[in-house]
CSV table of C-alpha atoms and ligand atoms in Angstrom, one decimal:
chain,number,residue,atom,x,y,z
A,1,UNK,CA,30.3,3.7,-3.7
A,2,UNK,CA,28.3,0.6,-2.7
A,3,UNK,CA,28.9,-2.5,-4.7
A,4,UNK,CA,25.7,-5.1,-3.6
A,5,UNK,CA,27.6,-8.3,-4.6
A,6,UNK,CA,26.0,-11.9,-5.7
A,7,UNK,CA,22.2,-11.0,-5.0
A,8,UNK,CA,19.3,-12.9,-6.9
A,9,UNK,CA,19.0,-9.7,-8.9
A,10,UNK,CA,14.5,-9.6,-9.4
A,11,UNK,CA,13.5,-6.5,-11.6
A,12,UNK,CA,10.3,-6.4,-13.0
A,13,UNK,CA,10.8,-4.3,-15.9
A,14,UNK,CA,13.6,-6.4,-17.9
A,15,UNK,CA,11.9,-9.6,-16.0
A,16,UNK,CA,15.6,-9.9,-14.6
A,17,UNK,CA,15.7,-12.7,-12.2
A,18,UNK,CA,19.2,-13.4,-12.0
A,19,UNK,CA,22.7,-13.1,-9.8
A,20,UNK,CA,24.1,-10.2,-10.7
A,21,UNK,CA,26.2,-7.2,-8.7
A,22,UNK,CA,25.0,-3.6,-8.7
A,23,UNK,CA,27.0,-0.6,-8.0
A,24,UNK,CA,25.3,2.4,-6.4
A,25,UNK,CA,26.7,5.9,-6.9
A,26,UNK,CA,25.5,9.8,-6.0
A,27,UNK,CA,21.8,8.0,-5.4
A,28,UNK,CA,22.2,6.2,-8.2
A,29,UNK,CA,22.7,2.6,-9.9
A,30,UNK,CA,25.2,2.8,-12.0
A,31,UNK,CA,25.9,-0.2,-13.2
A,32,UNK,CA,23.9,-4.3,-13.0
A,33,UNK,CA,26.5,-6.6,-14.4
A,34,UNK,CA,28.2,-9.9,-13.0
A,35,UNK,CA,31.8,-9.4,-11.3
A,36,UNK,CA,31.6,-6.0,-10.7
A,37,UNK,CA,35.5,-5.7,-8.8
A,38,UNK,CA,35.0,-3.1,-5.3
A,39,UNK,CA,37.6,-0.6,-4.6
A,40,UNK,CA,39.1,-0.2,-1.4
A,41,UNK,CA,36.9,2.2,-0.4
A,42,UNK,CA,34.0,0.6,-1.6
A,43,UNK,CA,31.1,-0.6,0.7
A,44,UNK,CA,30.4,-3.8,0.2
A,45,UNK,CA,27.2,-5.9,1.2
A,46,UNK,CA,27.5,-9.4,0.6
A,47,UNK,CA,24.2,-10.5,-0.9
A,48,UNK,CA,24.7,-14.1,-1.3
A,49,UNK,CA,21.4,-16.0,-1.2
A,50,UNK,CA,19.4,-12.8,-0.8
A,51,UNK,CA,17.1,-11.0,-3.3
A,52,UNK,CA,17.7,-7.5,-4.3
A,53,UNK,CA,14.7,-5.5,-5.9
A,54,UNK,CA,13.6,-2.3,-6.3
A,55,UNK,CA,12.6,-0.7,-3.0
A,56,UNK,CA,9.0,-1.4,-2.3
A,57,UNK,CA,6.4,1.5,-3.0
A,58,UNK,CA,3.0,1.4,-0.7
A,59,UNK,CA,0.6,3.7,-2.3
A,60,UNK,CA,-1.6,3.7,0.4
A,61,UNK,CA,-0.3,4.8,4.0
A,62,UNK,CA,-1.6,6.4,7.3
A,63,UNK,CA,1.1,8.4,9.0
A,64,UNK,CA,-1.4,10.7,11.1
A,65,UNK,CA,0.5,13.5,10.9
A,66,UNK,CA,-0.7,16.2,11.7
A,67,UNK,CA,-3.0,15.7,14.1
A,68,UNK,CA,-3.0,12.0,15.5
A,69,UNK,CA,0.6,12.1,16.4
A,70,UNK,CA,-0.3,9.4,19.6
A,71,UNK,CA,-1.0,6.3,16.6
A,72,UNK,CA,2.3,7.3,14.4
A,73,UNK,CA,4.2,10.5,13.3
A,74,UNK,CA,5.9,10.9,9.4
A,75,UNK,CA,9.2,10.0,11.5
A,76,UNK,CA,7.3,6.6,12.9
A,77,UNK,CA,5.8,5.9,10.0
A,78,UNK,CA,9.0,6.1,7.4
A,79,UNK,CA,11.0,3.8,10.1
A,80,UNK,CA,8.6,1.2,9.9
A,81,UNK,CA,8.4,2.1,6.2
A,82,UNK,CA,11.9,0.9,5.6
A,83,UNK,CA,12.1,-1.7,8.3
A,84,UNK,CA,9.5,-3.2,5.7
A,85,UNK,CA,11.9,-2.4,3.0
A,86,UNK,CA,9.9,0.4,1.4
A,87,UNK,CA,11.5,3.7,-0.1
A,88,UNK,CA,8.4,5.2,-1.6
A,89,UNK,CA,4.9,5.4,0.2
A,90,UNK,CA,2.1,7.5,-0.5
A,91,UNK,CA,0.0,9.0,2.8
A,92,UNK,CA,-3.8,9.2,2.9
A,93,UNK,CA,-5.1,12.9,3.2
A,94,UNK,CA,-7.4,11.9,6.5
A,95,UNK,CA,-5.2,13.3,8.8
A,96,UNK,CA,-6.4,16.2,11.4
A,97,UNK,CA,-6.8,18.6,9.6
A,98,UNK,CA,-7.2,16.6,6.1
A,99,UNK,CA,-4.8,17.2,3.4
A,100,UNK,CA,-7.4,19.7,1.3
A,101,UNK,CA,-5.0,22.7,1.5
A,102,UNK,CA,-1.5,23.9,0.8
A,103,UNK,CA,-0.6,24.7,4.3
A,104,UNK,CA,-0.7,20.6,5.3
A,105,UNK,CA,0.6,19.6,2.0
A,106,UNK,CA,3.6,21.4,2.4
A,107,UNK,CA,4.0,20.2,6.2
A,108,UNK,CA,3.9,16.6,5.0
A,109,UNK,CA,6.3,17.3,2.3
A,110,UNK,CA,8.9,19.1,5.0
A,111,UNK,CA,8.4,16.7,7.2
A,112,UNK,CA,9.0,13.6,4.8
A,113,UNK,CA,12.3,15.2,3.4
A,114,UNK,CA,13.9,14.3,6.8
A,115,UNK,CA,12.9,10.6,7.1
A,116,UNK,CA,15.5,9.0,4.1
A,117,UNK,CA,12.7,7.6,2.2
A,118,UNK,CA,10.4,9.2,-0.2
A,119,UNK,CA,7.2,10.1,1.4
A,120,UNK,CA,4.8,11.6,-1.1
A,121,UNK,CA,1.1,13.2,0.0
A,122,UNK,CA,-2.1,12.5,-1.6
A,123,UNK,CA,-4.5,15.8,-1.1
A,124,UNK,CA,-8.1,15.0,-0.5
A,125,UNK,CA,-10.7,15.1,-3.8
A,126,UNK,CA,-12.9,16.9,-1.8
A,127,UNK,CA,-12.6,20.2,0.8
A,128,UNK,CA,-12.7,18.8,4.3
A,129,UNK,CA,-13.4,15.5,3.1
A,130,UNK,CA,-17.1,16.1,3.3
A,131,UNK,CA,-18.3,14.8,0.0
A,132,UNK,CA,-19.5,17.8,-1.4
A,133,UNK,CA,-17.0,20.5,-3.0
A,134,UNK,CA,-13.8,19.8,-4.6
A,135,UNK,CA,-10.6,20.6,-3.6
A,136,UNK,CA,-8.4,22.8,-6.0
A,137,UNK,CA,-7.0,20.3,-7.2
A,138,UNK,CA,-4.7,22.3,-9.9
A,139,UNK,CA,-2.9,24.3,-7.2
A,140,UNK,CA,-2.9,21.6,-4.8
A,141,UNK,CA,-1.0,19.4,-7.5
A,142,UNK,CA,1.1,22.2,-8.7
A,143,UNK,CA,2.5,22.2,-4.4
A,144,UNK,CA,3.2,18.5,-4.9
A,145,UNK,CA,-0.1,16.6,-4.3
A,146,UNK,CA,0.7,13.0,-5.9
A,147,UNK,CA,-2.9,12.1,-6.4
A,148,UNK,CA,-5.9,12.7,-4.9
A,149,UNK,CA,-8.2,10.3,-2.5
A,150,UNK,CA,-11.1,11.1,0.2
A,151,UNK,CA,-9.6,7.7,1.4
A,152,UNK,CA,-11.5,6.3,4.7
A,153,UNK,CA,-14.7,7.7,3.0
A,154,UNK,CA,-16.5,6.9,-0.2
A,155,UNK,CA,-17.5,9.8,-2.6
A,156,UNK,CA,-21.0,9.6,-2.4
A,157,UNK,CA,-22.2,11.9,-4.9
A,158,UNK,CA,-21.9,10.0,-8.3
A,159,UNK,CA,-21.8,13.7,-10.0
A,160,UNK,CA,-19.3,15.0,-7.8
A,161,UNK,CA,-17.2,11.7,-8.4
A,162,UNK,CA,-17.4,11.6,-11.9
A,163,UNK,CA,-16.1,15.9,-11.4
A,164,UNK,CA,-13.3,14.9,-10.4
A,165,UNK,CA,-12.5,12.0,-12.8
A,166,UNK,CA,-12.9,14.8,-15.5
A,167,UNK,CA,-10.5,17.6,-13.6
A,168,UNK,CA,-8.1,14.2,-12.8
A,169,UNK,CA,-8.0,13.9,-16.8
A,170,UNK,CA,-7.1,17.3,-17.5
A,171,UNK,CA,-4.7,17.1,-15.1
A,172,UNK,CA,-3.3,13.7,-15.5
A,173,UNK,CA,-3.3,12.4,-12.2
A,174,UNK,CA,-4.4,9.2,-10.1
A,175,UNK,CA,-7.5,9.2,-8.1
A,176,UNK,CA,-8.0,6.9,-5.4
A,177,UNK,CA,-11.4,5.6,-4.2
A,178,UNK,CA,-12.8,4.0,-1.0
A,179,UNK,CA,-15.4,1.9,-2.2
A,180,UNK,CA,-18.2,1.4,0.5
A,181,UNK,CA,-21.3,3.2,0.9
A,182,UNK,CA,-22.3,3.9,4.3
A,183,UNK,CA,-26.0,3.3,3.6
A,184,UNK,CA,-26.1,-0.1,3.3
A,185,UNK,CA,-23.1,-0.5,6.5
A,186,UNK,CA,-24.8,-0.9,10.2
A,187,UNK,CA,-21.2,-1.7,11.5
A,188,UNK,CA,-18.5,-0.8,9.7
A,189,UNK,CA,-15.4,-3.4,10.0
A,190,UNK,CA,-17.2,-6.9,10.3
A,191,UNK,CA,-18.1,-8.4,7.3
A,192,UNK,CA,-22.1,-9.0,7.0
A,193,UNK,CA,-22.6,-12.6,6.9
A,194,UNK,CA,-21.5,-15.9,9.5
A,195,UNK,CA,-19.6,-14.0,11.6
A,196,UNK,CA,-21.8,-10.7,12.2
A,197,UNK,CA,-24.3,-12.9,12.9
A,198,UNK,CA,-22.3,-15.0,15.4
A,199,UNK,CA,-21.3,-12.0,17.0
A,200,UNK,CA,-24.9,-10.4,16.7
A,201,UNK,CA,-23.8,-7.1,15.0
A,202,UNK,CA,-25.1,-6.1,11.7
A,203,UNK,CA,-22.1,-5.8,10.1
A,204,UNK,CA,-20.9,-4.6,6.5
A,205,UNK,CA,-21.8,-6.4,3.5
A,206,UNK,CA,-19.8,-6.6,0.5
A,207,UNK,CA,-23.1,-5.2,-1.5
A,208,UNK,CA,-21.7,-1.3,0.5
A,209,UNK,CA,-18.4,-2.1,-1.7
A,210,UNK,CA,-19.8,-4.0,-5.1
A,211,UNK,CA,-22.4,-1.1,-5.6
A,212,UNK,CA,-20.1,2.0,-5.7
A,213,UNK,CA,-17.1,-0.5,-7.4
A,214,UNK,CA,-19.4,-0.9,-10.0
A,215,UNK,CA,-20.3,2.8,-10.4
A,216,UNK,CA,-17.2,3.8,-10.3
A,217,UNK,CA,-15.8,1.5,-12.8
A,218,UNK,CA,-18.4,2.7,-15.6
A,219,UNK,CA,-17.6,6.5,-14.5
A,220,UNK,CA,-13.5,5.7,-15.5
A,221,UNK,CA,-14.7,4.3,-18.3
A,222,UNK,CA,-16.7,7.1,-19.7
A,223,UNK,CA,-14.7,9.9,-18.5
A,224,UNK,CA,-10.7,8.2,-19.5
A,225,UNK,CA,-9.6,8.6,-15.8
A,226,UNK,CA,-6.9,7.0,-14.3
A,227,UNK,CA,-8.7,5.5,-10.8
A,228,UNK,CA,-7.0,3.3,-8.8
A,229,UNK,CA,-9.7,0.8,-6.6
A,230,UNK,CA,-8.8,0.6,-3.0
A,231,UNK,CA,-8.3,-2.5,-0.9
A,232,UNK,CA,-10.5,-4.2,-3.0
A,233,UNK,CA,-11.9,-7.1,-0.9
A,234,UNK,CA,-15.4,-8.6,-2.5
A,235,UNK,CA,-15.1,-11.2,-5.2
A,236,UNK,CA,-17.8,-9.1,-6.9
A,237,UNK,CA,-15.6,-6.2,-7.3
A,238,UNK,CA,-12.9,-8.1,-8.0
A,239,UNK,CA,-15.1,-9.1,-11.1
A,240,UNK,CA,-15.9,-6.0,-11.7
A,241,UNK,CA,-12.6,-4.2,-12.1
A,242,UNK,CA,-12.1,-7.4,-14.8
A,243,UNK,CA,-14.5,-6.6,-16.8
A,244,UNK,CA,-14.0,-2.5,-16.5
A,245,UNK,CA,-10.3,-3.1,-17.5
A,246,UNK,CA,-11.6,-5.4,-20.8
A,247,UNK,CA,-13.6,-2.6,-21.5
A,248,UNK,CA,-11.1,-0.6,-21.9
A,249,UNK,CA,-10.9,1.5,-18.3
A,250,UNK,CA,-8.0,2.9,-16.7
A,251,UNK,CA,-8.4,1.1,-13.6
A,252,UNK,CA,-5.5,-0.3,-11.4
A,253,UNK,CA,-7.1,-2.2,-7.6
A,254,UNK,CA,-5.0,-2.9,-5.2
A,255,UNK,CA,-5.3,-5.0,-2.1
A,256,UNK,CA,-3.6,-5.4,1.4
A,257,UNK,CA,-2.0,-8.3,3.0
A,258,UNK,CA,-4.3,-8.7,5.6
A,259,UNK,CA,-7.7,-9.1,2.8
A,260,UNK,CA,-5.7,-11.8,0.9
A,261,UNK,CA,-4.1,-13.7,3.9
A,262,UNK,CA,-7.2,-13.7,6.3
A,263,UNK,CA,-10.9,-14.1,6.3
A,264,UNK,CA,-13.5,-13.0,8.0
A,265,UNK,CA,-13.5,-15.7,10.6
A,266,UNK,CA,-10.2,-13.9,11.8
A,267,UNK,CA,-12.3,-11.7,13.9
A,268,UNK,CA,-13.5,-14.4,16.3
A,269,UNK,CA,-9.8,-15.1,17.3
A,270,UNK,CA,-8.2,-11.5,17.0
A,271,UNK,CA,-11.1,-9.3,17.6
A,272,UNK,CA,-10.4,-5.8,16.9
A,273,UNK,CA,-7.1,-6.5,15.5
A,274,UNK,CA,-8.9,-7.5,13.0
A,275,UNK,CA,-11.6,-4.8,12.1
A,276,UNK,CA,-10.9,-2.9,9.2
A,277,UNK,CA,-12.7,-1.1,6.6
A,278,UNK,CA,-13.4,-2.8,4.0
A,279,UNK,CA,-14.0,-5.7,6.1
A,280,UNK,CA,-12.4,-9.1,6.2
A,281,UNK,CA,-14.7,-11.3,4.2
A,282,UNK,CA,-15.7,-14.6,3.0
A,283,UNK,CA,-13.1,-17.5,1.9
A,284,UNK,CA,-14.4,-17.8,-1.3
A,285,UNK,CA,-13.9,-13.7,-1.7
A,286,UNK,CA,-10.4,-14.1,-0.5
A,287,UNK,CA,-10.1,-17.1,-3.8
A,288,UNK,CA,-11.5,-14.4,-6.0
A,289,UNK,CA,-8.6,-11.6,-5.1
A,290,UNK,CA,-5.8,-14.5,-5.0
A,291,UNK,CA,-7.3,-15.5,-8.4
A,292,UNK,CA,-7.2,-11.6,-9.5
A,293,UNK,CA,-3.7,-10.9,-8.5
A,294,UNK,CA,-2.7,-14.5,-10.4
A,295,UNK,CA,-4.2,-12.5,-13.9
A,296,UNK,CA,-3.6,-9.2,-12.9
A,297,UNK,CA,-7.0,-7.7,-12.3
A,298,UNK,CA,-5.0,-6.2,-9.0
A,299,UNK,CA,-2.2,-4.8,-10.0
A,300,UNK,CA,-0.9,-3.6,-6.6
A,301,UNK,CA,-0.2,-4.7,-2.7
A,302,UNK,CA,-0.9,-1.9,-0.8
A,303,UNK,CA,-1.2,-2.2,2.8
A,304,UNK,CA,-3.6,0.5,4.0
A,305,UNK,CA,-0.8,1.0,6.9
A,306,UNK,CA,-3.3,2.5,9.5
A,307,UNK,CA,-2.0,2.4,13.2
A,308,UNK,CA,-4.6,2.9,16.3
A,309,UNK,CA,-3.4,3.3,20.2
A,310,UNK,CA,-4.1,-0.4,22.2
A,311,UNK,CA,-6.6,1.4,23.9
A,312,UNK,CA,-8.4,2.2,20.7
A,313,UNK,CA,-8.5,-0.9,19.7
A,314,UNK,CA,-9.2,-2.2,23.3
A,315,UNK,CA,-12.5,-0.7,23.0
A,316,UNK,CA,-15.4,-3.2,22.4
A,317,UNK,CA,-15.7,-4.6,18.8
A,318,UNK,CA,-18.8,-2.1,17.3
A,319,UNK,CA,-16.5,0.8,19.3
A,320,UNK,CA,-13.1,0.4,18.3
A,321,UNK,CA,-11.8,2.2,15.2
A,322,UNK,CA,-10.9,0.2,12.3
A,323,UNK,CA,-7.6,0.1,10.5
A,324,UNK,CA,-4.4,-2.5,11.1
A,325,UNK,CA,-0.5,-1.7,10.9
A,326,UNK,CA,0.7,-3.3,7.5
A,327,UNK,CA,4.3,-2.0,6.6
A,328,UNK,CA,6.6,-4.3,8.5
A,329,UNK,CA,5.0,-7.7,7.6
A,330,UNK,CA,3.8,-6.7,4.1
A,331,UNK,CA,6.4,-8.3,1.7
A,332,UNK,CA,6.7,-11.3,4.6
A,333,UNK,CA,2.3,-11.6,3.9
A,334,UNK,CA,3.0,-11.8,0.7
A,335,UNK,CA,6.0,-14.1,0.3
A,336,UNK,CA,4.2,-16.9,3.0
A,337,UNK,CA,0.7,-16.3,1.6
A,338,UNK,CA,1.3,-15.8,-2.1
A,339,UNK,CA,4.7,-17.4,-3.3
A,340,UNK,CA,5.2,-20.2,-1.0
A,341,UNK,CA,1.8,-21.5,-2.1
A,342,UNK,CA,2.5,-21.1,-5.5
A,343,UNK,CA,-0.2,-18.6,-6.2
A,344,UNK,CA,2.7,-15.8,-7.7
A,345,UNK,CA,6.6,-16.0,-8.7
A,346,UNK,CA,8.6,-13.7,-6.5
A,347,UNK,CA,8.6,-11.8,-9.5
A,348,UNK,CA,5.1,-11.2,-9.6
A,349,UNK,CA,4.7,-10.4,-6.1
A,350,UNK,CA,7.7,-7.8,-6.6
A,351,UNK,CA,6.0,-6.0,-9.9
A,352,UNK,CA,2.5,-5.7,-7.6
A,353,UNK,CA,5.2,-4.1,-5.1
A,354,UNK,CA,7.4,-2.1,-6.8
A,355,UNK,CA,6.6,-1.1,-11.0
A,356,UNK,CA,2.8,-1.2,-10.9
A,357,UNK,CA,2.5,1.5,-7.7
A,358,UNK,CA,5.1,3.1,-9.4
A,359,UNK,CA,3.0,3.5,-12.9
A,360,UNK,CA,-0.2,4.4,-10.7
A,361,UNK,CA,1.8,7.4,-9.6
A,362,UNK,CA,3.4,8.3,-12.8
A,363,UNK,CA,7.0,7.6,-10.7
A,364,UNK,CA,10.4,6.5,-12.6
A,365,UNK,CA,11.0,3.9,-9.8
A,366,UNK,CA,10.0,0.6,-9.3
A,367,UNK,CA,13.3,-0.9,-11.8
A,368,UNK,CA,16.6,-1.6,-11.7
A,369,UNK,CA,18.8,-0.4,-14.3
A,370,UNK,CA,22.0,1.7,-14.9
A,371,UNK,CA,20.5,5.1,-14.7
A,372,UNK,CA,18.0,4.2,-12.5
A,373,UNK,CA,17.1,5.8,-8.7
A,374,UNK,CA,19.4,3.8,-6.2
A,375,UNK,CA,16.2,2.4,-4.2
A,376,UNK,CA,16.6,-1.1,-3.0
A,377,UNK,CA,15.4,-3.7,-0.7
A,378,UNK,CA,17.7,-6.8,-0.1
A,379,UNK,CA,15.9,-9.4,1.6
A,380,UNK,CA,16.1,-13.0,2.5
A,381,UNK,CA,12.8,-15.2,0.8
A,382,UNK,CA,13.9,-17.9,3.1
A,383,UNK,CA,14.5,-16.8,6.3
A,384,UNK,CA,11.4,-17.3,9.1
A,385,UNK,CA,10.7,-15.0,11.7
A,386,UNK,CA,8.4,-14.1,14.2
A,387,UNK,CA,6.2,-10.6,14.2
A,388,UNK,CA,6.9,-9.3,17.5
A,389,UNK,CA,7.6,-5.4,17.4
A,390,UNK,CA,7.3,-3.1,15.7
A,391,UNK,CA,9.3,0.3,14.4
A,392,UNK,CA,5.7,1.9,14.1
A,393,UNK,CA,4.0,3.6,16.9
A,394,UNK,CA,1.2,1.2,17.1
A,395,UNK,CA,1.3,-2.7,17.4
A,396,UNK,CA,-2.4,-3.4,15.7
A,397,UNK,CA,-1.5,-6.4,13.9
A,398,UNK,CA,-3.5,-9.4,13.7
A,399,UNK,CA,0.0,-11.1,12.9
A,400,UNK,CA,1.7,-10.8,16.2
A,401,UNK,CA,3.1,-14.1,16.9
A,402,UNK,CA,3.0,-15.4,13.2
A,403,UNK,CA,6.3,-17.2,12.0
A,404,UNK,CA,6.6,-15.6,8.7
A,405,UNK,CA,8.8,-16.1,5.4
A,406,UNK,CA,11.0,-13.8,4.5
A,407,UNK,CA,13.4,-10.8,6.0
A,408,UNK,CA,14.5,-7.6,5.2
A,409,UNK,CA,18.3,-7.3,5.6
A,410,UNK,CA,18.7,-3.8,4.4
A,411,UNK,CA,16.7,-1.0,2.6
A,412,UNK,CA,18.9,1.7,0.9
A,413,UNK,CA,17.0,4.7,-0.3
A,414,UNK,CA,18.7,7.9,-2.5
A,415,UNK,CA,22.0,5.5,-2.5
A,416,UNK,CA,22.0,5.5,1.4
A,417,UNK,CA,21.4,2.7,4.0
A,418,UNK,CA,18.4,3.8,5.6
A,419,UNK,CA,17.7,0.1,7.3
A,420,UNK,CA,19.8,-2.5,8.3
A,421,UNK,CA,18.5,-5.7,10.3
A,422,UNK,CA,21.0,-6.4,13.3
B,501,DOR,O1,-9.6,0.4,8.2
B,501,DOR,C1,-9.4,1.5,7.7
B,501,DOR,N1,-8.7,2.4,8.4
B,501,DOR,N2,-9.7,1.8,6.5
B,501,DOR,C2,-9.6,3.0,6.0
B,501,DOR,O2,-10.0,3.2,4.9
B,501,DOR,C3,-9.1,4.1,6.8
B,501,DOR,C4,-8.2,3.6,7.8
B,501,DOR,C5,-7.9,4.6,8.9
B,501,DOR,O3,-7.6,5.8,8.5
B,501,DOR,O4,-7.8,4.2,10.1
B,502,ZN,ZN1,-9.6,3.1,2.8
């Protein structure tokens, strides 16, 4: 057994912010109580000063595999997963070939079993990821598809979208949407605004994102789905999913680390490390999502983990592909950008982190509680650090260098230690 001893116990479901012991057996917590007394054999971790909560769960993750194996492998990816202190993450389907067919869905799921955590595919909405015929998305669901997301692309056809909100009803699963249309981008990863226009590119405005956030929005509301608004980073759509959610819509949004830390003047100092899609924008978008996460128009921190080679991203700014590493400094982001400025409790920050993914994806995780799955992440809030490597494959990160609050001491997943800072 392992008996976590004299942690700041944070669980979002009981709003349990208090020391407490836990005691994990056979993948399990078996009991949360104060002065829990080891055995001999016992292991004990001393959590003194340190938080314990739920192991994190990042719906929104680009492992590559198969196909891109160079940027980051399922192996790769689940090491920096729990150097992060996640247990659970969800994979994008854009991998080579996409995640539209048994054969890849059950690779992913073979391959995942072996990492420790719990990887989990998404298939893709539509076949190849073309926009134009869904996938079967009963069989594909019935082999252990999660959800389903043509993530990296929008769905372009408001028809086809709406579809597949009315197949994702009958089926009761999550959808997940990129929301920006292509017709409005003329380069994709730079916001449209000061800083394209330093630069002299054209740029992507936040109009590409607002239009198809809004369409989307009114097509959960009229068909019931459950849609889940990706990396939301425009003010406008922030709005948006406000309103859609009053009305009644079973939206969730999340947003990554980097869209609520940075703005789009990032570029001019980190160039390609800080291209992504959608774009970094303006400050007073980045005040709109801090203001949406403070009244829960986002519901979830996701960090769109999406690893590129240096010489990728060593390619000229309109050339490089867009994306940015996220899994090892995601809770740290979040912590230094959103608690130590009084913007969200710890609490807070772990429900966007732990229970609401969790509810997206119809998973009994995300708590702790006798009963419950023995996923954890123990972590100092107060200790600062300094990004320098990284577990992943890939080092695109904007935040190498950057002293950051808060460590991960250990990440135990299925009742096992599967990280363990040195
Ligand atoms: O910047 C991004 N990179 N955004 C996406 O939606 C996809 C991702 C990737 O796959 O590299
Ligand atoms: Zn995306």
């Amino acid at each position: 057994m392992i008996i976590i001893q004299n942690g700041k116990v944070l669980d979002p479901k009981s709003q349990t912010n208090a020391v407490m012991d836990l005691m994990i057996h056979q993948g399990k917590i078996i009991a949360m109580e104060t002065n829990i007394a080891p055995d001999e054999k016992d292991i004990v971790i001393d959590a003194s000063g340190l938080s314990v909560a739920p192991g994190l769960i990042d719906v929104h993750v680009h492992f590559r595999d198969p196909g891109l194996t160079y940027k980051e492998d399922i192996q790769t990816g689940a090491k920096a997963a729990a150097k992060g202190g996640f247990t659970t993450v969800v994979c994008m389907a854009n991998t080579r070939p996409p995640v539209d067919n048994q054969e890849t869905l059950e690779y992913i799921l073979a391959q995942g079993r072996k990492t420790g955590i719990h990887v989990l595919p998404a298939a893709a909405i539509t076949v190849g990821m073309k926009g134009s015929e869904l996938v079967n998305m009963e069989e594909l669901k019935k082999c252990g598809a999660v959800g389903f997301t043509d993530d990296g692309l929008p769905i372009k056809d408001a028809l086809l979208a709406k579809r597949a909100m009315e197949e994702a009803v009958r089926l009761d699963v999550p959808l997940s949407f990129h929301e920006e249309d292509p017709a409005f981008i003329e380069n994709n990863g730079i916001n449209q605004g000061d800083v394209s226009d330093k630069l002299g590119i054209g740029g992507s405005p936040a109009l590409a994102e607002d239009v198809m956030v809004a369409r989307d929005c009114m097509l959960a509301l009229h068909t019931g789905a459950t849609i889940d608004i990706q990396h939301i980073s425009s003010g406008n759509s922030v709005q948006m999913v406000r309103l859609a959610k009053h009305l009644g819509a079973k939206i969730m949004a999340e947003v990554t680390p980097h869209h609520f830390s940075l703005d789009e003047t990032a570029v001019l100092k980190h160039k390609t490390l800080a291209k992504m899609n959608p774009p970094l924008r303006t400050e007073a978008d980045r005040e709109e999502i801090l203001q949406g996460l403070q009244d829960n128009t986002i519901d979830i921190i996701a960090t769109d983990h999406a690893p590129h080679s240096t010489e990728e991203k060593n390619r000229p700014l309109t050339e490089a592909p867009s994306g940015i590493i996220g899994l090892e400094t995601s809770l740290a982001l979040g912590i230094t950008n959103l608690v130590h400025p009084g913007r969200l409790s710890l609490l807070q920050l772990i429900e966007k982190m732990t229970l609401n993914p969790a509810r997206l994806y119809r998973l009994d995780k995300g708590f702790l509680a006798p009963g419950a799955d023995a996923d954890i992440v123990i972590f100092d809030p107060n200790e600062i650090w300094t990004v320098t490597e990284f577990a992943s494959k890939s080092a695109n990160s904007p935040f190498i260098g950057e002293r950051l609050f808060g460590k991960v001491k250990y990440t135990i997943c299925n009742g096992e230690i599967v990280y363990h800072s040195t």
